[in-house]
Amino acid sequence: DLAFCKKLALEFSGDLTVFEGEDYQSIQDQFIGAYFSITMRFHAGLLSFLHGVPSLCIDQQFKSERLLIDMGLEDLLLSLPDGLHKEGDQDLELSQIKASIEKIVVTREETLKRVEAYFVSHKEHAAQILNEFLKTHGISKD
């Protein structure tokens, strides 16, 4: 996934930042102030949305698909044709990603309204998912 993300960042002439490492707190902190994110993991997408940052979720079937459908944002999910990411493969065309990013930029405010409405109505469930993630990775909620 990391190689794919770095290639994507290069394609966008350095306008994208790739966050690496296992320090989940610093990655979470990076969402503050981000305009949008591109994630390849469910919890990263969830953290992004919880911080008010629209996320384009790549190759995140099942969990992310259900979340995005529930929010009415299924167009923010891009899946590789075989459903599996293979490092170095180009199954997902960069033009698809660029078109999705353009859509996020144009519809950002509407997207954020949908995300906020979803989390207001599903606050307890979202908190449960986040708490499970934090516990699994040994991160304090404080």
PDB file of C-alpha atoms in Angstrom, residues 31-88:
ATOM      1  CA  PHE A  31      -5.988  14.896   9.812  1.00  0.00           C
ATOM      2  CA  ILE A  32      -6.452  18.178  11.673  1.00  0.00           C
ATOM      3  CA  GLY A  33      -6.149  20.813   8.995  1.00  0.00           C
ATOM      4  CA  ALA A  34      -6.231  18.407   6.049  1.00  0.00           C
ATOM      5  CA  TYR A  35      -8.575  19.369   3.219  1.00  0.00           C
ATOM      6  CA  PHE A  36      -9.289  15.761   2.221  1.00  0.00           C
ATOM      7  CA  SER A  37      -7.612  12.394   2.576  1.00  0.00           C
ATOM      8  CA  ILE A  38      -7.069   9.313   0.491  1.00  0.00           C
ATOM      9  CA  THR A  39      -7.047   6.233   2.671  1.00  0.00           C
ATOM     10  CA  MET A  40      -6.463   2.576   2.068  1.00  0.00           C
ATOM     11  CA  ARG A  41      -7.544   1.351   5.505  1.00  0.00           C
ATOM     12  CA  PHE A  42     -10.974   1.456   7.147  1.00  0.00           C
ATOM     13  CA  HIS A  43      -9.848   3.009  10.422  1.00  0.00           C
ATOM     14  CA  ALA A  44      -7.855   5.722   8.646  1.00  0.00           C
ATOM     15  CA  GLY A  45     -10.964   6.630   6.653  1.00  0.00           C
ATOM     16  CA  LEU A  46     -13.073   6.607   9.810  1.00  0.00           C
ATOM     17  CA  LEU A  47     -10.587   8.840  11.657  1.00  0.00           C
ATOM     18  CA  SER A  48     -10.544  11.173   8.688  1.00  0.00           C
ATOM     19  CA  PHE A  49     -14.343  11.498   8.648  1.00  0.00           C
ATOM     20  CA  LEU A  50     -14.439  11.912  12.447  1.00  0.00           C
ATOM     21  CA  HIS A  51     -12.049  14.858  12.085  1.00  0.00           C
ATOM     22  CA  GLY A  52     -14.278  16.483   9.462  1.00  0.00           C
ATOM     23  CA  VAL A  53     -12.031  15.557   6.551  1.00  0.00           C
ATOM     24  CA  PRO A  54     -13.681  13.897   3.523  1.00  0.00           C
ATOM     25  CA  SER A  55     -11.883  10.688   2.614  1.00  0.00           C
ATOM     26  CA  LEU A  56     -11.563   8.907  -0.687  1.00  0.00           C
ATOM     27  CA  CYS A  57     -11.399   5.252   0.386  1.00  0.00           C
ATOM     28  CA  ILE A  58      -9.424   3.051  -1.978  1.00  0.00           C
ATOM     29  CA  ASP A  59      -9.726  -0.725  -1.941  1.00  0.00           C
ATOM     30  CA  GLN A  60     -11.694  -0.864   1.283  1.00  0.00           C
ATOM     31  CA  GLN A  61     -14.531  -3.197   0.583  1.00  0.00           C
ATOM     32  CA  PHE A  62     -16.991  -4.386   3.210  1.00  0.00           C
ATOM     33  CA  LYS A  63     -16.493  -2.112   6.260  1.00  0.00           C
ATOM     34  CA  SER A  64     -15.901   1.123   4.370  1.00  0.00           C
ATOM     35  CA  GLU A  65     -18.432   0.249   1.718  1.00  0.00           C
ATOM     36  CA  ARG A  66     -21.179  -0.149   4.338  1.00  0.00           C
ATOM     37  CA  LEU A  67     -20.184   3.095   6.093  1.00  0.00           C
ATOM     38  CA  LEU A  68     -20.089   5.109   2.873  1.00  0.00           C
ATOM     39  CA  ILE A  69     -23.401   3.693   1.652  1.00  0.00           C
ATOM     40  CA  ASP A  70     -24.998   4.560   5.001  1.00  0.00           C
ATOM     41  CA  MET A  71     -23.733   8.136   4.644  1.00  0.00           C
ATOM     42  CA  GLY A  72     -24.885   8.328   1.019  1.00  0.00           C
ATOM     43  CA  LEU A  73     -21.274   8.768  -0.109  1.00  0.00           C
ATOM     44  CA  GLU A  74     -20.630   5.503  -1.948  1.00  0.00           C
ATOM     45  CA  ASP A  75     -19.002   7.474  -4.750  1.00  0.00           C
ATOM     46  CA  LEU A  76     -16.055   8.021  -2.365  1.00  0.00           C
ATOM     47  CA  LEU A  77     -15.173   4.312  -2.519  1.00  0.00           C
ATOM     48  CA  LEU A  78     -12.857   3.097  -5.264  1.00  0.00           C
ATOM     49  CA  SER A  79     -12.114  -0.592  -5.486  1.00  0.00           C
ATOM     50  CA  LEU A  80      -9.474  -2.376  -7.454  1.00  0.00           C
ATOM     51  CA  PRO A  81     -10.995  -4.710 -10.063  1.00  0.00           C
ATOM     52  CA  ASP A  82     -10.040  -7.887  -8.217  1.00  0.00           C
ATOM     53  CA  GLY A  83     -10.747  -6.378  -4.802  1.00  0.00           C
ATOM     54  CA  LEU A  84      -7.142  -6.890  -3.781  1.00  0.00           C
ATOM     55  CA  HIS A  85      -4.339  -4.358  -3.847  1.00  0.00           C
ATOM     56  CA  LYS A  86      -1.151  -5.719  -5.311  1.00  0.00           C
ATOM     57  CA  GLU A  87       1.853  -3.510  -4.745  1.00  0.00           C
ATOM     58  CA  GLY A  88       3.008  -2.008  -7.996  1.00  0.00           C
TER      59      GLY A  88
END
